[in-house]
Amino acid sequence: MSIAQERRKAVTATAERIVSIIGDAPTVDRLEQAKPHLMALAERADLFPAADFPLPTGDVTDRTYLIYDNAEGAALYAITAVPGMTYRPHDHGGSWAMIAAVQGQEKHDLYLADPAAPGTPILKETLTCEPGTAVSLTPEGIHAIEGVGTEPLLHLHFYGTRFEDQAERTEYDLAAGKTDIFRMEAFGFIVDKR
Ligand SMILES: [Fe+2]
């Protein structure tokens, strides 16, 4: 079996398992139950060689590869990035999210929306997603990410709703205390590696 075939088999089995655990109720409990499965897939670094998932080059700081999707719209991506990559606070348009690290460290600032001040969500926790750990967000979750450490990043990002359909995604401009609605056109090119 080629690496691509082996990867497809492992990715599909993992993704289907996670989707079946989460079902239509992406609660903290179910996300926690599902996390070890994504972490186990992320441990298979041999399935995600740099030849198939190149790092970004030039001024680009991250690259997105689709590795699984299903008829209900869930999608799993492998994302490569360079240390120093940052993304300001955002939600995922009502989708749950789960992230596990194959390599490299990604700092996550986790926020909760403040109904009294919609432009300035409340920072709840900061943690680092690195090999052996995973981060998840419920549909209400907000996070900001930053590539830290010295090693290039390769992380697996699973969403209940594929990026193209996260139409109402909100981004937070903390300095200005305002929100922006995410435009799909602003998202980089997605490479199909299913
Ligand atoms: Fe995100």
PDB file of C-alpha atoms and ligand atoms in Angstrom:
ATOM      1  CA  MET A   1       0.000   0.000   0.000  1.00  0.00           C
ATOM      2  CA  SER A   2       1.359   3.464  -0.872  1.00  0.00           C
ATOM      3  CA  ILE A   3       1.638   6.165   1.792  1.00  0.00           C
ATOM      4  CA  ALA A   4      -1.269   8.006   0.159  1.00  0.00           C
ATOM      5  CA  GLN A   5      -3.452   4.886   0.317  1.00  0.00           C
ATOM      6  CA  GLU A   6      -2.431   4.154   3.879  1.00  0.00           C
ATOM      7  CA  ARG A   7      -3.103   7.783   4.842  1.00  0.00           C
ATOM      8  CA  ARG A   8      -6.543   7.742   3.209  1.00  0.00           C
ATOM      9  CA  LYS A   9      -7.459   4.587   5.104  1.00  0.00           C
ATOM     10  CA  ALA A  10      -6.256   5.927   8.474  1.00  0.00           C
ATOM     11  CA  VAL A  11      -7.742   9.384   7.932  1.00  0.00           C
ATOM     12  CA  THR A  12     -11.132   8.002   6.898  1.00  0.00           C
ATOM     13  CA  ALA A  13     -11.303   5.577   9.839  1.00  0.00           C
ATOM     14  CA  THR A  14     -10.344   8.350  12.296  1.00  0.00           C
ATOM     15  CA  ALA A  15     -12.679  10.941  10.813  1.00  0.00           C
ATOM     16  CA  GLU A  16     -15.657   8.573  10.748  1.00  0.00           C
ATOM     17  CA  ARG A  17     -14.991   7.595  14.357  1.00  0.00           C
ATOM     18  CA  ILE A  18     -14.842  11.226  15.476  1.00  0.00           C
ATOM     19  CA  VAL A  19     -17.968  12.176  13.541  1.00  0.00           C
ATOM     20  CA  SER A  20     -19.835   9.245  15.094  1.00  0.00           C
ATOM     21  CA  ILE A  21     -18.767  10.274  18.613  1.00  0.00           C
ATOM     22  CA  ILE A  22     -19.728  13.916  18.166  1.00  0.00           C
ATOM     23  CA  GLY A  23     -22.939  13.218  16.271  1.00  0.00           C
ATOM     24  CA  ASP A  24     -25.188  16.251  16.242  1.00  0.00           C
ATOM     25  CA  ALA A  25     -24.192  17.395  19.759  1.00  0.00           C
ATOM     26  CA  PRO A  26     -20.692  18.924  19.787  1.00  0.00           C
ATOM     27  CA  THR A  27     -20.525  19.281  23.571  1.00  0.00           C
ATOM     28  CA  VAL A  28     -17.309  19.648  25.563  1.00  0.00           C
ATOM     29  CA  ASP A  29     -17.719  16.039  26.771  1.00  0.00           C
ATOM     30  CA  ARG A  30     -18.049  14.581  23.296  1.00  0.00           C
ATOM     31  CA  LEU A  31     -15.215  16.682  21.898  1.00  0.00           C
ATOM     32  CA  GLU A  32     -13.025  15.448  24.765  1.00  0.00           C
ATOM     33  CA  GLN A  33     -14.037  11.843  24.023  1.00  0.00           C
ATOM     34  CA  ALA A  34     -13.170  12.289  20.344  1.00  0.00           C
ATOM     35  CA  LYS A  35      -9.833  14.088  20.832  1.00  0.00           C
ATOM     36  CA  PRO A  36      -7.670  10.987  21.479  1.00  0.00           C
ATOM     37  CA  HIS A  37      -8.605   9.664  18.033  1.00  0.00           C
ATOM     38  CA  LEU A  38      -7.313  12.783  16.277  1.00  0.00           C
ATOM     39  CA  MET A  39      -4.213  12.741  18.505  1.00  0.00           C
ATOM     40  CA  ALA A  40      -3.542   9.113  17.526  1.00  0.00           C
ATOM     41  CA  LEU A  41      -3.747  10.040  13.840  1.00  0.00           C
ATOM     42  CA  ALA A  42      -1.407  12.989  14.440  1.00  0.00           C
ATOM     43  CA  GLU A  43       1.127  10.584  15.943  1.00  0.00           C
ATOM     44  CA  ARG A  44       1.428   8.941  12.523  1.00  0.00           C
ATOM     45  CA  ALA A  45       3.931  11.489  11.206  1.00  0.00           C
ATOM     46  CA  ASP A  46       4.972   8.905   8.607  1.00  0.00           C
ATOM     47  CA  LEU A  47       1.602   9.427   6.887  1.00  0.00           C
ATOM     48  CA  PHE A  48       2.195  13.171   6.447  1.00  0.00           C
ATOM     49  CA  PRO A  49       5.573  13.518   4.703  1.00  0.00           C
ATOM     50  CA  ALA A  50       6.816  16.967   3.731  1.00  0.00           C
ATOM     51  CA  ALA A  51       6.835  15.827   0.092  1.00  0.00           C
ATOM     52  CA  ASP A  52       3.021  15.561   0.198  1.00  0.00           C
ATOM     53  CA  PHE A  53       2.432  18.506   2.554  1.00  0.00           C
ATOM     54  CA  PRO A  54       4.999  21.172   1.698  1.00  0.00           C
ATOM     55  CA  LEU A  55       5.599  24.130   3.945  1.00  0.00           C
ATOM     56  CA  PRO A  56       4.539  27.569   2.767  1.00  0.00           C
ATOM     57  CA  THR A  57       7.169  29.550   0.894  1.00  0.00           C
ATOM     58  CA  GLY A  58       7.872  33.235   0.324  1.00  0.00           C
ATOM     59  CA  ASP A  59       5.537  35.613   2.145  1.00  0.00           C
ATOM     60  CA  VAL A  60       2.908  32.919   2.722  1.00  0.00           C
ATOM     61  CA  THR A  61       2.784  31.729   6.341  1.00  0.00           C
ATOM     62  CA  ASP A  62       0.434  28.743   6.078  1.00  0.00           C
ATOM     63  CA  ARG A  63      -0.880  26.224   3.556  1.00  0.00           C
ATOM     64  CA  THR A  64      -4.079  24.208   3.792  1.00  0.00           C
ATOM     65  CA  TYR A  65      -4.582  20.671   2.465  1.00  0.00           C
ATOM     66  CA  LEU A  66      -8.001  19.001   2.487  1.00  0.00           C
ATOM     67  CA  ILE A  67      -7.563  15.354   3.535  1.00  0.00           C
ATOM     68  CA  TYR A  68     -11.182  14.286   4.252  1.00  0.00           C
ATOM     69  CA  ASP A  69     -14.728  15.521   3.919  1.00  0.00           C
ATOM     70  CA  ASN A  70     -18.129  13.907   4.113  1.00  0.00           C
ATOM     71  CA  ALA A  71     -21.644  14.405   2.745  1.00  0.00           C
ATOM     72  CA  GLU A  72     -22.703  16.239   5.925  1.00  0.00           C
ATOM     73  CA  GLY A  73     -20.029  18.884   5.371  1.00  0.00           C
ATOM     74  CA  ALA A  74     -17.456  17.924   8.010  1.00  0.00           C
ATOM     75  CA  ALA A  75     -13.896  18.421   6.792  1.00  0.00           C
ATOM     76  CA  LEU A  76     -10.414  17.521   8.004  1.00  0.00           C
ATOM     77  CA  TYR A  77      -7.396  19.519   6.868  1.00  0.00           C
ATOM     78  CA  ALA A  78      -3.646  19.225   7.283  1.00  0.00           C
ATOM     79  CA  ILE A  79      -2.219  22.719   7.677  1.00  0.00           C
ATOM     80  CA  THR A  80       1.459  23.548   7.431  1.00  0.00           C
ATOM     81  CA  ALA A  81       2.745  26.825   8.811  1.00  0.00           C
ATOM     82  CA  VAL A  82       5.904  28.605   9.841  1.00  0.00           C
ATOM     83  CA  PRO A  83       6.686  29.745  13.385  1.00  0.00           C
ATOM     84  CA  GLY A  84       5.526  33.344  13.646  1.00  0.00           C
ATOM     85  CA  MET A  85       2.292  32.694  11.735  1.00  0.00           C
ATOM     86  CA  THR A  86      -0.556  34.437  13.551  1.00  0.00           C
ATOM     87  CA  TYR A  87      -4.314  34.553  13.177  1.00  0.00           C
ATOM     88  CA  ARG A  88      -6.402  37.047  15.123  1.00  0.00           C
ATOM     89  CA  PRO A  89      -9.342  35.892  17.308  1.00  0.00           C
ATOM     90  CA  HIS A  90     -12.110  34.255  15.311  1.00  0.00           C
ATOM     91  CA  ASP A  91     -14.908  31.731  15.571  1.00  0.00           C
ATOM     92  CA  HIS A  92     -15.704  29.093  12.973  1.00  0.00           C
ATOM     93  CA  GLY A  93     -19.129  30.251  11.896  1.00  0.00           C
ATOM     94  CA  GLY A  94     -20.990  27.968  14.300  1.00  0.00           C
ATOM     95  CA  SER A  95     -18.821  24.927  13.627  1.00  0.00           C
ATOM     96  CA  TRP A  96     -16.990  22.888  16.247  1.00  0.00           C
ATOM     97  CA  ALA A  97     -13.251  22.551  15.727  1.00  0.00           C
ATOM     98  CA  MET A  98     -10.561  20.123  16.851  1.00  0.00           C
ATOM     99  CA  ILE A  99      -6.830  20.534  16.295  1.00  0.00           C
ATOM    100  CA  ALA A 100      -3.992  18.075  16.929  1.00  0.00           C
ATOM    101  CA  ALA A 101      -0.285  18.476  16.199  1.00  0.00           C
ATOM    102  CA  VAL A 102       1.836  16.244  13.986  1.00  0.00           C
ATOM    103  CA  GLN A 103       4.782  18.571  14.531  1.00  0.00           C
ATOM    104  CA  GLY A 104       5.473  22.062  15.790  1.00  0.00           C
ATOM    105  CA  GLN A 105       3.825  24.238  18.419  1.00  0.00           C
ATOM    106  CA  GLU A 106       0.759  26.424  18.012  1.00  0.00           C
ATOM    107  CA  LYS A 107      -0.322  28.732  20.840  1.00  0.00           C
ATOM    108  CA  HIS A 108      -4.085  29.046  21.242  1.00  0.00           C
ATOM    109  CA  ASP A 109      -5.714  31.898  23.117  1.00  0.00           C
ATOM    110  CA  LEU A 110      -9.228  30.658  23.890  1.00  0.00           C
ATOM    111  CA  TYR A 111     -11.967  33.256  24.296  1.00  0.00           C
ATOM    112  CA  LEU A 112     -15.652  33.388  25.146  1.00  0.00           C
ATOM    113  CA  ALA A 113     -17.923  36.001  23.621  1.00  0.00           C
ATOM    114  CA  ASP A 114     -19.006  38.768  25.997  1.00  0.00           C
ATOM    115  CA  PRO A 115     -22.638  39.685  25.255  1.00  0.00           C
ATOM    116  CA  ALA A 116     -22.073  43.050  26.970  1.00  0.00           C
ATOM    117  CA  ALA A 117     -19.112  43.896  24.716  1.00  0.00           C
ATOM    118  CA  PRO A 118     -19.404  42.003  21.429  1.00  0.00           C
ATOM    119  CA  GLY A 119     -16.133  43.397  20.038  1.00  0.00           C
ATOM    120  CA  THR A 120     -13.981  42.249  22.946  1.00  0.00           C
ATOM    121  CA  PRO A 121     -14.331  38.565  23.849  1.00  0.00           C
ATOM    122  CA  ILE A 122     -12.992  37.424  27.218  1.00  0.00           C
ATOM    123  CA  LEU A 123      -9.689  35.524  27.284  1.00  0.00           C
ATOM    124  CA  LYS A 124     -10.285  32.286  29.227  1.00  0.00           C
ATOM    125  CA  GLU A 125      -7.204  30.173  28.692  1.00  0.00           C
ATOM    126  CA  THR A 126      -3.962  29.979  26.749  1.00  0.00           C
ATOM    127  CA  LEU A 127      -2.527  26.630  25.793  1.00  0.00           C
ATOM    128  CA  THR A 128      -0.045  25.201  23.338  1.00  0.00           C
ATOM    129  CA  CYS A 129      -1.057  22.558  20.815  1.00  0.00           C
ATOM    130  CA  GLU A 130       2.010  20.385  20.224  1.00  0.00           C
ATOM    131  CA  PRO A 131       2.560  16.651  19.626  1.00  0.00           C
ATOM    132  CA  GLY A 132       0.670  14.709  22.294  1.00  0.00           C
ATOM    133  CA  THR A 133      -1.965  17.405  22.824  1.00  0.00           C
ATOM    134  CA  ALA A 134      -5.123  18.576  21.070  1.00  0.00           C
ATOM    135  CA  VAL A 135      -7.357  21.633  21.306  1.00  0.00           C
ATOM    136  CA  SER A 136     -11.082  21.733  20.666  1.00  0.00           C
ATOM    137  CA  LEU A 137     -13.706  24.456  20.326  1.00  0.00           C
ATOM    138  CA  THR A 138     -17.441  24.135  20.728  1.00  0.00           C
ATOM    139  CA  PRO A 139     -19.542  25.962  18.091  1.00  0.00           C
ATOM    140  CA  GLU A 140     -19.469  29.057  20.354  1.00  0.00           C
ATOM    141  CA  GLY A 141     -15.691  28.917  20.765  1.00  0.00           C
ATOM    142  CA  ILE A 142     -13.316  31.695  19.725  1.00  0.00           C
ATOM    143  CA  HIS A 143      -9.560  31.339  19.395  1.00  0.00           C
ATOM    144  CA  ALA A 144      -6.472  33.204  18.227  1.00  0.00           C
ATOM    145  CA  ILE A 145      -3.495  31.173  17.046  1.00  0.00           C
ATOM    146  CA  GLU A 146       0.226  31.729  16.739  1.00  0.00           C
ATOM    147  CA  GLY A 147       2.986  29.436  15.511  1.00  0.00           C
ATOM    148  CA  VAL A 148       5.606  29.379  18.270  1.00  0.00           C
ATOM    149  CA  GLY A 149       8.875  27.551  18.861  1.00  0.00           C
ATOM    150  CA  THR A 150      11.432  26.980  16.115  1.00  0.00           C
ATOM    151  CA  GLU A 151      10.052  23.968  14.251  1.00  0.00           C
ATOM    152  CA  PRO A 152       7.747  24.273  11.213  1.00  0.00           C
ATOM    153  CA  LEU A 153       4.145  23.290  11.980  1.00  0.00           C
ATOM    154  CA  LEU A 154       1.990  20.519  10.605  1.00  0.00           C
ATOM    155  CA  HIS A 155      -1.340  20.306  12.404  1.00  0.00           C
ATOM    156  CA  LEU A 156      -4.591  18.458  11.712  1.00  0.00           C
ATOM    157  CA  HIS A 157      -7.690  20.679  11.853  1.00  0.00           C
ATOM    158  CA  PHE A 158     -11.110  19.024  11.922  1.00  0.00           C
ATOM    159  CA  TYR A 159     -14.340  21.060  11.563  1.00  0.00           C
ATOM    160  CA  GLY A 160     -18.002  20.117  11.622  1.00  0.00           C
ATOM    161  CA  THR A 161     -18.431  22.495   8.677  1.00  0.00           C
ATOM    162  CA  ARG A 162     -15.886  22.868   5.876  1.00  0.00           C
ATOM    163  CA  PHE A 163     -14.156  26.251   5.540  1.00  0.00           C
ATOM    164  CA  GLU A 164     -16.110  27.277   2.429  1.00  0.00           C
ATOM    165  CA  ASP A 165     -19.385  26.896   4.338  1.00  0.00           C
ATOM    166  CA  GLN A 166     -18.312  28.767   7.493  1.00  0.00           C
ATOM    167  CA  ALA A 167     -20.007  31.760   5.945  1.00  0.00           C
ATOM    168  CA  GLU A 168     -20.789  33.672   9.097  1.00  0.00           C
ATOM    169  CA  ARG A 169     -17.346  33.364  10.608  1.00  0.00           C
ATOM    170  CA  THR A 170     -16.569  36.348  12.822  1.00  0.00           C
ATOM    171  CA  GLU A 171     -13.127  37.832  13.389  1.00  0.00           C
ATOM    172  CA  TYR A 172     -12.261  40.170  16.261  1.00  0.00           C
ATOM    173  CA  ASP A 173     -10.183  43.296  16.005  1.00  0.00           C
ATOM    174  CA  LEU A 174      -9.342  43.549  19.710  1.00  0.00           C
ATOM    175  CA  ALA A 175      -7.446  46.834  19.431  1.00  0.00           C
ATOM    176  CA  ALA A 176     -10.395  48.559  17.782  1.00  0.00           C
ATOM    177  CA  GLY A 177     -12.996  46.591  19.790  1.00  0.00           C
ATOM    178  CA  LYS A 178     -14.921  45.640  16.667  1.00  0.00           C
ATOM    179  CA  THR A 179     -15.852  42.552  14.698  1.00  0.00           C
ATOM    180  CA  ASP A 180     -15.489  41.711  11.005  1.00  0.00           C
ATOM    181  CA  ILE A 181     -17.407  39.079   9.108  1.00  0.00           C
ATOM    182  CA  PHE A 182     -14.947  36.706   7.485  1.00  0.00           C
ATOM    183  CA  ARG A 183     -14.979  36.638   3.705  1.00  0.00           C
ATOM    184  CA  MET A 184     -14.160  33.307   2.079  1.00  0.00           C
ATOM    185  CA  GLU A 185     -12.294  35.108  -0.736  1.00  0.00           C
ATOM    186  CA  ALA A 186      -9.715  36.147   1.841  1.00  0.00           C
ATOM    187  CA  PHE A 187      -8.900  32.541   2.617  1.00  0.00           C
ATOM    188  CA  GLY A 188      -5.845  31.029   0.927  1.00  0.00           C
ATOM    189  CA  PHE A 189      -5.861  28.308  -1.651  1.00  0.00           C
ATOM    190  CA  ILE A 190      -6.870  24.834  -0.439  1.00  0.00           C
ATOM    191  CA  VAL A 191      -5.034  21.868  -1.992  1.00  0.00           C
ATOM    192  CA  ASP A 192      -7.077  18.678  -2.401  1.00  0.00           C
ATOM    193  CA  LYS A 193      -5.123  15.806  -0.826  1.00  0.00           C
ATOM    194  CA  ARG A 194      -8.026  13.441  -0.155  1.00  0.00           C
TER     195      ARG A 194
HETATM  196 FE    FE B   1      -9.510  28.779  13.839  1.00  0.00          FE
END
